[in-house]
mmCIF file of C-alpha atoms and ligand atoms in Angstrom:
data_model
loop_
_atom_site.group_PDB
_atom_site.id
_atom_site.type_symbol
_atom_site.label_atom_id
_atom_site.label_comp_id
_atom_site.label_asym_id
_atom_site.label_seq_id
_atom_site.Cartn_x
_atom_site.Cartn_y
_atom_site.Cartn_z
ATOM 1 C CA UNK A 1 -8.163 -34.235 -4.793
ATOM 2 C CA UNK A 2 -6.185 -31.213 -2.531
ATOM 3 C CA UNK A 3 -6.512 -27.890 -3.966
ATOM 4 C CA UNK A 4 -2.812 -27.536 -4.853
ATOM 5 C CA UNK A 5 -0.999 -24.074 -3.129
ATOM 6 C CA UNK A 6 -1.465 -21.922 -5.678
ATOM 7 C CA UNK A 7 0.223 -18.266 -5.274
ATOM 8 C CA UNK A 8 -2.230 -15.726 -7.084
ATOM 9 C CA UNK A 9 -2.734 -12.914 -5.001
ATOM 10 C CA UNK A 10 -1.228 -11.622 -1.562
ATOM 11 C CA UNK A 11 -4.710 -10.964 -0.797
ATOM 12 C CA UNK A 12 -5.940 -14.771 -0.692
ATOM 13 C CA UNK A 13 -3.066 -14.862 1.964
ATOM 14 C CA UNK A 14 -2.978 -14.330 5.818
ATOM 15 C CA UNK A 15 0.265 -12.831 7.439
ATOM 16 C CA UNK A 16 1.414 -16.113 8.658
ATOM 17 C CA UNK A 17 1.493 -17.563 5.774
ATOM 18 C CA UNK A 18 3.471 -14.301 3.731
ATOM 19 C CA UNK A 19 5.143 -14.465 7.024
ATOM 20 C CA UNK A 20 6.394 -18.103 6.683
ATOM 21 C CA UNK A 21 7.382 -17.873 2.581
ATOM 22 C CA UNK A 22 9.399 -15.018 3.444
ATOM 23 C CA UNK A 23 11.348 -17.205 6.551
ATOM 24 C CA UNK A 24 11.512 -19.921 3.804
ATOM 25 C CA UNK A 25 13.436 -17.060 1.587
ATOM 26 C CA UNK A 26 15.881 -16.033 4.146
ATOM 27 C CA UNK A 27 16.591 -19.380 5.071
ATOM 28 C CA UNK A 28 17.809 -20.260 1.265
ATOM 29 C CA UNK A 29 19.814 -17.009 0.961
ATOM 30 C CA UNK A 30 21.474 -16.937 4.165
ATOM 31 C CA UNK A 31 21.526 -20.822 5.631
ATOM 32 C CA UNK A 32 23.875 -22.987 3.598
ATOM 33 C CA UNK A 33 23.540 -26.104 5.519
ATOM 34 C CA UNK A 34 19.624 -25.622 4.790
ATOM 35 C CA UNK A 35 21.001 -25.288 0.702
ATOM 36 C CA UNK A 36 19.896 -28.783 -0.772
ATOM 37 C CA UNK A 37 18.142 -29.743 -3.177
ATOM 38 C CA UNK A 38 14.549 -29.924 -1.974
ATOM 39 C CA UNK A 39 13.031 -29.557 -5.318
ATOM 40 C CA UNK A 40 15.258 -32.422 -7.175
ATOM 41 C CA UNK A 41 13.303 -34.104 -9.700
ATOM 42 C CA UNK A 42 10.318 -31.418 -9.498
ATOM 43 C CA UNK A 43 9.875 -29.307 -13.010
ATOM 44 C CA UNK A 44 8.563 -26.307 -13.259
ATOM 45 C CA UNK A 45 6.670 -25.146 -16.875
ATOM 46 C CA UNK A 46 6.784 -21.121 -16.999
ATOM 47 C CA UNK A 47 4.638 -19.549 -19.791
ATOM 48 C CA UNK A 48 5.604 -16.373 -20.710
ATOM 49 C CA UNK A 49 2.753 -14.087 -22.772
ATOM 50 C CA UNK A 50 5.021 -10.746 -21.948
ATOM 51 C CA UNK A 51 8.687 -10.420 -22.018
ATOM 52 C CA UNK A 52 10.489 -10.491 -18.966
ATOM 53 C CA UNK A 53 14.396 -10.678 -17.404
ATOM 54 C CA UNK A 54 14.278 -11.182 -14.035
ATOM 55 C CA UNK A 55 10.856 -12.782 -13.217
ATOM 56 C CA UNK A 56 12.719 -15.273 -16.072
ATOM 57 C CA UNK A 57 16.083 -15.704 -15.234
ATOM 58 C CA UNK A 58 15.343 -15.496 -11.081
ATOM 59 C CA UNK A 59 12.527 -18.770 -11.589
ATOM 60 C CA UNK A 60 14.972 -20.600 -13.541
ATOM 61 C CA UNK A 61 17.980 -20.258 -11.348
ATOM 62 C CA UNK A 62 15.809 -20.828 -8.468
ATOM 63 C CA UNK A 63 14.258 -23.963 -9.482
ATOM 64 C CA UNK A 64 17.861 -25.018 -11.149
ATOM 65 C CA UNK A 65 19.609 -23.964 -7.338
ATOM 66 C CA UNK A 66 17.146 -26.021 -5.750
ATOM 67 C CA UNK A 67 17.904 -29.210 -7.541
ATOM 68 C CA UNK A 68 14.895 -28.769 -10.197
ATOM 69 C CA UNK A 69 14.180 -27.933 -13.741
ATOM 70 C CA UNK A 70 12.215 -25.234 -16.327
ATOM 71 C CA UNK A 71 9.891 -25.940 -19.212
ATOM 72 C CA UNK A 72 9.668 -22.181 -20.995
ATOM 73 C CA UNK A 73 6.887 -21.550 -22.879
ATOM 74 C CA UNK A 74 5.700 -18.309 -24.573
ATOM 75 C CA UNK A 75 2.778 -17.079 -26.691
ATOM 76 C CA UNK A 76 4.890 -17.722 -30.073
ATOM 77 C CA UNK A 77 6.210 -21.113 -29.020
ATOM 78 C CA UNK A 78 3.184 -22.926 -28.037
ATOM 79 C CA UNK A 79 -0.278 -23.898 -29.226
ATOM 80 C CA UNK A 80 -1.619 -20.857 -27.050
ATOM 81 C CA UNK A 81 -0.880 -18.945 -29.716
ATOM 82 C CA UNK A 82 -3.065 -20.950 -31.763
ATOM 83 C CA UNK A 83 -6.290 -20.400 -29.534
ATOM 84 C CA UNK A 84 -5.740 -23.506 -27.531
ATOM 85 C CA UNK A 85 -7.495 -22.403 -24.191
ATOM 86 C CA UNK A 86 -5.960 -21.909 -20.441
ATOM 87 C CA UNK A 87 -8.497 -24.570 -18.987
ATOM 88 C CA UNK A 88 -6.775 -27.620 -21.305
ATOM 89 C CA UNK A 89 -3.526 -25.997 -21.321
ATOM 90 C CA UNK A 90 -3.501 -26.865 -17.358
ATOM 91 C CA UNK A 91 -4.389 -29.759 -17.788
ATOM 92 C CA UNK A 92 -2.162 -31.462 -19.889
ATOM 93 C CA UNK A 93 0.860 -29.206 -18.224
ATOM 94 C CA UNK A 94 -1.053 -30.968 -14.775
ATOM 95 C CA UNK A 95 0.768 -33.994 -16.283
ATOM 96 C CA UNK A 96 4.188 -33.285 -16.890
ATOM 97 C CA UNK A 97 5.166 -30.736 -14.807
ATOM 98 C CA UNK A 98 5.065 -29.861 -10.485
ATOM 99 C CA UNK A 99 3.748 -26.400 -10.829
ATOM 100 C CA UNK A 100 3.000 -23.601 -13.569
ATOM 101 C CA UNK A 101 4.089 -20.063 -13.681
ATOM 102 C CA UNK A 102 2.676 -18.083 -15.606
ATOM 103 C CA UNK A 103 3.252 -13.983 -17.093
ATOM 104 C CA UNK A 104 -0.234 -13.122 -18.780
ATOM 105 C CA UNK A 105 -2.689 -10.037 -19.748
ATOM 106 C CA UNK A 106 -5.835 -10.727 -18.259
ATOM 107 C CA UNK A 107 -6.446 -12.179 -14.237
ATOM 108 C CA UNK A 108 -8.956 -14.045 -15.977
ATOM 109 C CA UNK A 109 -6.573 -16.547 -17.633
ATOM 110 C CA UNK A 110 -4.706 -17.069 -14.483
ATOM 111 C CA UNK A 111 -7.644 -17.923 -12.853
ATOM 112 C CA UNK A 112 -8.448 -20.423 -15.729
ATOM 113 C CA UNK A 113 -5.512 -22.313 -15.412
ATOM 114 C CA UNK A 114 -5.562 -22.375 -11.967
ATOM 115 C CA UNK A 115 -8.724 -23.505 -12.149
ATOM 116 C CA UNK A 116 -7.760 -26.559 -14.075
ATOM 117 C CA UNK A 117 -4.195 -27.081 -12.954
ATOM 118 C CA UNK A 118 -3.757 -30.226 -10.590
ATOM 119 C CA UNK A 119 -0.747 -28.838 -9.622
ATOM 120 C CA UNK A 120 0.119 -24.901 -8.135
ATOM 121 C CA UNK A 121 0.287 -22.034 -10.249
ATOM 122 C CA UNK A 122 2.295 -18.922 -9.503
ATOM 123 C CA UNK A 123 0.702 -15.735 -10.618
ATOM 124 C CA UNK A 124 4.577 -13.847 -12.577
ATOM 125 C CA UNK A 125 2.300 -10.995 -13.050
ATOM 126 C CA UNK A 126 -0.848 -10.084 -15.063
ATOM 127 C CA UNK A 127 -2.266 -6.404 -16.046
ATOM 128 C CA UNK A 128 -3.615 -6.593 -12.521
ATOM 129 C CA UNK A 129 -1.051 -7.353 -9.757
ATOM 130 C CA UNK A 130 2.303 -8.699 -9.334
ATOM 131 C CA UNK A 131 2.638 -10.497 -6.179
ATOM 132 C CA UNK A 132 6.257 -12.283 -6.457
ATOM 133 C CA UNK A 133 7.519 -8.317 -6.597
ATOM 134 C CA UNK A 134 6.335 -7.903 -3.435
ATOM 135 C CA UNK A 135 7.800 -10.612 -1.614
ATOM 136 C CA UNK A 136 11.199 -9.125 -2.601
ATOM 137 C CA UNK A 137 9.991 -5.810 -1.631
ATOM 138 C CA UNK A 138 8.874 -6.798 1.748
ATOM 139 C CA UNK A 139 12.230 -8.492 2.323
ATOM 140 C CA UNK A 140 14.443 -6.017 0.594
ATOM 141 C CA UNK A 141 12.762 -3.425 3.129
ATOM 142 C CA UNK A 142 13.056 -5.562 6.171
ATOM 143 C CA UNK A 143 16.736 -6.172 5.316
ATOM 144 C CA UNK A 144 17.566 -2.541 5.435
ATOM 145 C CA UNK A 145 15.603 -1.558 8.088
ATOM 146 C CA UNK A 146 13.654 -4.083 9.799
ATOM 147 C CA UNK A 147 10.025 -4.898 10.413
ATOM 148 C CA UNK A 148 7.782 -2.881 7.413
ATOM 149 C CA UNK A 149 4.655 -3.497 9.965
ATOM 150 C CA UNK A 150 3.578 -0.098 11.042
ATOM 151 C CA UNK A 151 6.331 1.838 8.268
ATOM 152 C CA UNK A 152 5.362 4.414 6.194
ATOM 153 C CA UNK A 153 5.416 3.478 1.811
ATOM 154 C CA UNK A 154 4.614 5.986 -0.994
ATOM 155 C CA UNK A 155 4.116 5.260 -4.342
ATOM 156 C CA UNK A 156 4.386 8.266 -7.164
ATOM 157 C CA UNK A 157 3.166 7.282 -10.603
ATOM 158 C CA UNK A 158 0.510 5.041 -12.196
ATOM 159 C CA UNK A 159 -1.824 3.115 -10.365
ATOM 160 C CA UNK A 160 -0.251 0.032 -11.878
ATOM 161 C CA UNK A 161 -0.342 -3.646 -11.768
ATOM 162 C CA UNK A 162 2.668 -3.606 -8.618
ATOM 163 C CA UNK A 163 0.532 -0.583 -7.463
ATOM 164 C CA UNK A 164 -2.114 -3.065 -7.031
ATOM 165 C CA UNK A 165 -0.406 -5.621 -5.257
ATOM 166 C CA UNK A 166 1.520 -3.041 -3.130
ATOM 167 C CA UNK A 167 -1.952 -1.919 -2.071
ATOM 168 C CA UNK A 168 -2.838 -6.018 -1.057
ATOM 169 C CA UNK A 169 0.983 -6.097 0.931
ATOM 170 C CA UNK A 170 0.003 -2.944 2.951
ATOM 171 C CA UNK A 171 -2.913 -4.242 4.172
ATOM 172 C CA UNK A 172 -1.476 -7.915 4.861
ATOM 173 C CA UNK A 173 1.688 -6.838 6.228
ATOM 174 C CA UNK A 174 0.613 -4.152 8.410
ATOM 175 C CA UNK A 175 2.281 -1.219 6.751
ATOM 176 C CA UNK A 176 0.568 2.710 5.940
ATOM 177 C CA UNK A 177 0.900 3.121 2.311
ATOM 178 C CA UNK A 178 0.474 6.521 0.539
ATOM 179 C CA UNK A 179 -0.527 6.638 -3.288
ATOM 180 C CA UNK A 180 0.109 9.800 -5.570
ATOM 181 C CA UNK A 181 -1.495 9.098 -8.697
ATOM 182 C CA UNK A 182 -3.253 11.373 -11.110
ATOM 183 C CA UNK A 183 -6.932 11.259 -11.074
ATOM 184 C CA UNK A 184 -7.469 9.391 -14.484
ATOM 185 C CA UNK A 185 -4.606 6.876 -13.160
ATOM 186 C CA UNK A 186 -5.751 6.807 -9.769
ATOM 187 C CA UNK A 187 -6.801 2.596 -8.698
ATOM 188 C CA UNK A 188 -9.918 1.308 -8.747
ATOM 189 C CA UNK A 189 -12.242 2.436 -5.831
ATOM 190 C CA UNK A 190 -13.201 -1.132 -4.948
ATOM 191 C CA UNK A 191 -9.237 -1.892 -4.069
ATOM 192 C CA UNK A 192 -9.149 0.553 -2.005
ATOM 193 C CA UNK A 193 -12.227 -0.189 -0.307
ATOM 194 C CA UNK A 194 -11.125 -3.759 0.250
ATOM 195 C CA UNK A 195 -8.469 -2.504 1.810
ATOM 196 C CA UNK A 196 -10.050 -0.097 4.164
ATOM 197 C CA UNK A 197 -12.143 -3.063 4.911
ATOM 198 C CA UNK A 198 -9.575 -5.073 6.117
ATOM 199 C CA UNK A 199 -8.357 -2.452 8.543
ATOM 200 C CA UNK A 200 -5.525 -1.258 6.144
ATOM 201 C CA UNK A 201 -4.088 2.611 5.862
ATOM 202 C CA UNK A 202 -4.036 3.176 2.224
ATOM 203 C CA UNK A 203 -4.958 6.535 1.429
ATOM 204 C CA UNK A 204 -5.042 8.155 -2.428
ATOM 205 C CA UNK A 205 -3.883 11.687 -3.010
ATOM 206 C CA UNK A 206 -2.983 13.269 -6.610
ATOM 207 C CA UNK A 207 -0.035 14.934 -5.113
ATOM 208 C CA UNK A 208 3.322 12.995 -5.207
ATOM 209 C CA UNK A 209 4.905 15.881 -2.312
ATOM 210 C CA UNK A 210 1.730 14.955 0.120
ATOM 211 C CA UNK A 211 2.436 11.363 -0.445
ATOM 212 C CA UNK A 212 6.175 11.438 0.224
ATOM 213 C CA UNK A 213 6.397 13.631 3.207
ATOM 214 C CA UNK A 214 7.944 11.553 6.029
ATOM 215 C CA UNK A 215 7.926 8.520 4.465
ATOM 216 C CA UNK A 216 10.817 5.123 4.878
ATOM 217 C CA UNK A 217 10.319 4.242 1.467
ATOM 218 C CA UNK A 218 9.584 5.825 -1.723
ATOM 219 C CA UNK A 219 8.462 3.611 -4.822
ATOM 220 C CA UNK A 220 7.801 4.193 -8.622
ATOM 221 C CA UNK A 221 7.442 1.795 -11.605
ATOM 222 C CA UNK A 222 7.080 3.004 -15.854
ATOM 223 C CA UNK A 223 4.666 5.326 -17.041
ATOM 224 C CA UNK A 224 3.805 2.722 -19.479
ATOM 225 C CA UNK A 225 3.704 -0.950 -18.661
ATOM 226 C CA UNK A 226 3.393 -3.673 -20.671
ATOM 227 C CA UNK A 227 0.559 -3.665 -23.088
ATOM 228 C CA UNK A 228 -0.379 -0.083 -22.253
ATOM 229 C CA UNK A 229 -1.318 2.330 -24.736
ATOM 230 C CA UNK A 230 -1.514 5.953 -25.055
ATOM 231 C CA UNK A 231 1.720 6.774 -24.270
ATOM 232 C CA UNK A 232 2.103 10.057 -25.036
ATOM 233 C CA UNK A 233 -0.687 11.301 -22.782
ATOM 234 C CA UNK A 234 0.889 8.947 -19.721
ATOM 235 C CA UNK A 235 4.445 10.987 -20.098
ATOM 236 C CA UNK A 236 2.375 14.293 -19.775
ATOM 237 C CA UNK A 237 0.119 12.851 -17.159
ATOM 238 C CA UNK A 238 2.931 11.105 -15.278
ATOM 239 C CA UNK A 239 5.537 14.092 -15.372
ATOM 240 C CA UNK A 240 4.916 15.438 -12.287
ATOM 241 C CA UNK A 241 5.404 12.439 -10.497
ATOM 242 C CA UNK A 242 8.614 11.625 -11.573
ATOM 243 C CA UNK A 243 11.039 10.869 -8.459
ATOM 244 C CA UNK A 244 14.073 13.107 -8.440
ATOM 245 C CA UNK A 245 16.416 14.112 -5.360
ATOM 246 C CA UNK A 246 13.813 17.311 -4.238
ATOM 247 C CA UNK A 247 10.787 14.784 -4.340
ATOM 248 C CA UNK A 248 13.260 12.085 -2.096
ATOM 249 C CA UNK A 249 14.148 14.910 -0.094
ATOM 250 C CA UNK A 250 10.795 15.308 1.183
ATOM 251 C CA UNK A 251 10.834 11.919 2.776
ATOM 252 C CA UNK A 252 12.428 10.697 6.083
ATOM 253 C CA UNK A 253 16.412 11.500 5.259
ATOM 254 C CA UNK A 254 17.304 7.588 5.319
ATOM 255 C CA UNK A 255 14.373 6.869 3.207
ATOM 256 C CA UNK A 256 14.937 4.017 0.725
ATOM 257 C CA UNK A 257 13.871 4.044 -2.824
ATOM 258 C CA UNK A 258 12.952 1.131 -4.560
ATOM 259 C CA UNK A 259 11.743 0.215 -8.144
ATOM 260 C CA UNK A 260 10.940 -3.397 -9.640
ATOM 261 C CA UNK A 261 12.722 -2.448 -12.683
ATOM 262 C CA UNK A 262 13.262 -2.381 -15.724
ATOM 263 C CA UNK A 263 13.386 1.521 -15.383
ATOM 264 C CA UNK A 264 13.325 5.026 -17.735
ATOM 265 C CA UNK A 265 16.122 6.627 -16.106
ATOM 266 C CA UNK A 266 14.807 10.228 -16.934
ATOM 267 C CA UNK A 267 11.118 9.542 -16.803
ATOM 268 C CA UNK A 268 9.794 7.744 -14.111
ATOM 269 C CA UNK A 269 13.480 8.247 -11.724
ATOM 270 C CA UNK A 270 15.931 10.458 -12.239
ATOM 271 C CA UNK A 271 19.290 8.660 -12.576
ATOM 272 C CA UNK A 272 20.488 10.556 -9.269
ATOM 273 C CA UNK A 273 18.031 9.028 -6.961
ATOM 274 C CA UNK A 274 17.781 5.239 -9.152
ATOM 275 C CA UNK A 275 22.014 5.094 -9.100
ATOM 276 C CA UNK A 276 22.283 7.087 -5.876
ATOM 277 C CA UNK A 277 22.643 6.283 -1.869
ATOM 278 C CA UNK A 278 18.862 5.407 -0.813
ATOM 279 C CA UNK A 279 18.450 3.157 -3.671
ATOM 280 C CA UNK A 280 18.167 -0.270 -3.125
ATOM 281 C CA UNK A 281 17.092 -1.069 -6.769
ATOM 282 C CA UNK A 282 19.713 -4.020 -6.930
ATOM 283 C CA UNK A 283 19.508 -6.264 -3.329
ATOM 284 C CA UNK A 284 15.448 -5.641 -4.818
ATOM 285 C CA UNK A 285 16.319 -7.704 -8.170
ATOM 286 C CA UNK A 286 18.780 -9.762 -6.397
ATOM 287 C CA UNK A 287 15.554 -10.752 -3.840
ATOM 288 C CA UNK A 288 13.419 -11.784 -6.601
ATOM 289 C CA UNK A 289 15.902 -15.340 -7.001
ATOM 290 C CA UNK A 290 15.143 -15.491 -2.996
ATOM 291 C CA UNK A 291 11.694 -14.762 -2.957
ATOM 292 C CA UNK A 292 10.400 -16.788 -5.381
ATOM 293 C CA UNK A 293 12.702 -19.759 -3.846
ATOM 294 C CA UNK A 294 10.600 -19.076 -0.811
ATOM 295 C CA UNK A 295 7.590 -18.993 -2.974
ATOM 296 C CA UNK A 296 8.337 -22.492 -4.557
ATOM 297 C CA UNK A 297 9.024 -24.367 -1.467
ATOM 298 C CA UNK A 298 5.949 -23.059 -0.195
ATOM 299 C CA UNK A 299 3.728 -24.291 -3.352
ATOM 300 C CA UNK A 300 5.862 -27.198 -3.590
ATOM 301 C CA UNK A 301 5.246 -28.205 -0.116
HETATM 302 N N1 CP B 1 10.386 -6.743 -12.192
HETATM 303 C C1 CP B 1 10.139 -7.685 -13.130
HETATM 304 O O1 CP B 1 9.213 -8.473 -13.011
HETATM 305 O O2 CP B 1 11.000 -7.667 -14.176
HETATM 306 P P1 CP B 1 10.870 -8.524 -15.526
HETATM 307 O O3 CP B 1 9.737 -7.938 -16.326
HETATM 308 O O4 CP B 1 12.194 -8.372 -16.194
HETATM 309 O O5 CP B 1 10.567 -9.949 -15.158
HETATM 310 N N1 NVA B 2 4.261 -2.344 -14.457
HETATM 311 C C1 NVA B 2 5.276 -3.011 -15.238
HETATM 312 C C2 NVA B 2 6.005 -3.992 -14.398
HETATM 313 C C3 NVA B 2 7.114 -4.733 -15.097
HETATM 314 C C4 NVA B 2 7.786 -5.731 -14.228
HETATM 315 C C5 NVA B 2 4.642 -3.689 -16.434
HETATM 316 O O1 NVA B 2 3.601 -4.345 -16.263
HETATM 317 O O2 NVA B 2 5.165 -3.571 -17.535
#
């Protein structure tokens, strides 16, 4: 049996390949004649473990847009809940459905059910990485200003889950990437080590000003994401980092500022720089229904 197209990771990925899904994207957002229904009859299952809006709504329209249907399932609604495992979870879904997506804790039960899924699985974000983001990051970018190969991203905040996968994009789409984190929220070593490996500029720095200074993009997610304790000591941690106007003002003057939402107006982004010129917050979320079209054409052959 083919190993189906999974999407887990950007790093399991080569260029050409991010490359092509994000053609595949354009081509459904901007090409009406190429508009049909290339997914009719296909169903998708989506198991939600952590709330979401967009990763939600953008699959379902997607799928729906593209002539297909959703299955929603989350930890309350199905016999998950009850202990029944990833592994036999895929494979029953393997039977009904044309590919899983999934929103979970740990990478380890996405790589169970892909594991055991006969058909793709598409990683809608885990405590580790959230690759789908960055597809509509890339292509929010390159709408605005063209090719990211060779640009220059900073991230301010917490070494995240979109952290992680902005880390994987840098190195697979060619772009230097700057990370301001403080030291007990800084990213694993071995991440960044891959990524040095694989000929990609990531550096680490603990100061958000260093990190910003002449860069075409400035990015920040919640001090807290899902799951995540300790909050109190994250908002003293995370303070400094917050991006306001003087922090934007430190980057190139028609830098862009993005965030994969939801956000803490106040916290993580001052309202002037989230609901202000260089944001792009919105075509971002909008990009997520394009994206992951791109995505499911790919998986879906
Ligand atoms: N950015 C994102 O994934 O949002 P949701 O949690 O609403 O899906
Ligand atoms: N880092 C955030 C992203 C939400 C889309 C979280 O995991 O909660």
């Amino acid at each position: 049996m083919a190993v189906p197209r999974h999407f887990l990771d950007l790093d399991r990925f080569d260029r050409a390949t991010l490359r092509h899904i994000l053609e595949l994207a354009a081509i459904f957002k901007h090409d009406a004649d190429r508009r049909q229904h290339p997914l009719a009859g296909r169903t998708l299952a989506m198991i939600f473990e952590k709330p979401s809006t967009r990763t939600r709504v953008s699959f379902e329209v997607a799928m729906h847009q593209l002539g297909g249907t959703v299955v929603v399932l989350t930890d309350t609604d199905s016999q998950l809940n009850r202990g029944e495992s990833m592994a036999d979870t895929a494979r029953v879904l393997s039977r009904y459905v044309d590919a899983i997506m999934i929103r979970t804790s740990k990478p380890s039960k996405l790589a169970e059910l892909a594991d055991y899924a006969s058909v793709p699985v598409i990683n809608g974000l885990t405590d580790e990485s959230h690759p789908c983001q960055l597809m509509a990051d890339v292509m929010t970018f390159e709408e605005h200003r063209g090719p990211i190969t060779g640009r220059l991203v900073a991230w301010s905040g917490d070494a995240n889950n979109v952290a992680r996968s902005w880390i994987q994009a840098a190195v697979r789409f060619g772009f230097r990437l700057r990370l301001a984190c403080p030291k007990p929220l800084q990213p694993a070593n071995g991440l960044l080590e891959w990524a040095r490996s694989e000929g990609g500029e990531v550096t680490l720095t603990a100061s958000p000003e260093d990190a910003v200074a002449g860069a075409d993009l400035v990015v920040t997610d919640t001090w807290v994401s899902m799951g995540t304790r300790e909050a109190e000591t994250r908002h003293n941690l995370l303070a400094p980092y917050r991006v306001d106007e003087a922090l934007m003002a430190r980057a190139k003057p028609d830098a862009l500022f993005m965030h994969c939402l939801p956000a803490h107006r106040g916290q993580e982004v001052s309202a002037a720089v989230i609901d202000g010129p260089q944001s792009v917050v919105w075509d971002e979320a909008e990009n997520r229904l394009h994206a992951q079209k791109g995505i499911l054409a790919w998986c879906l052959g």
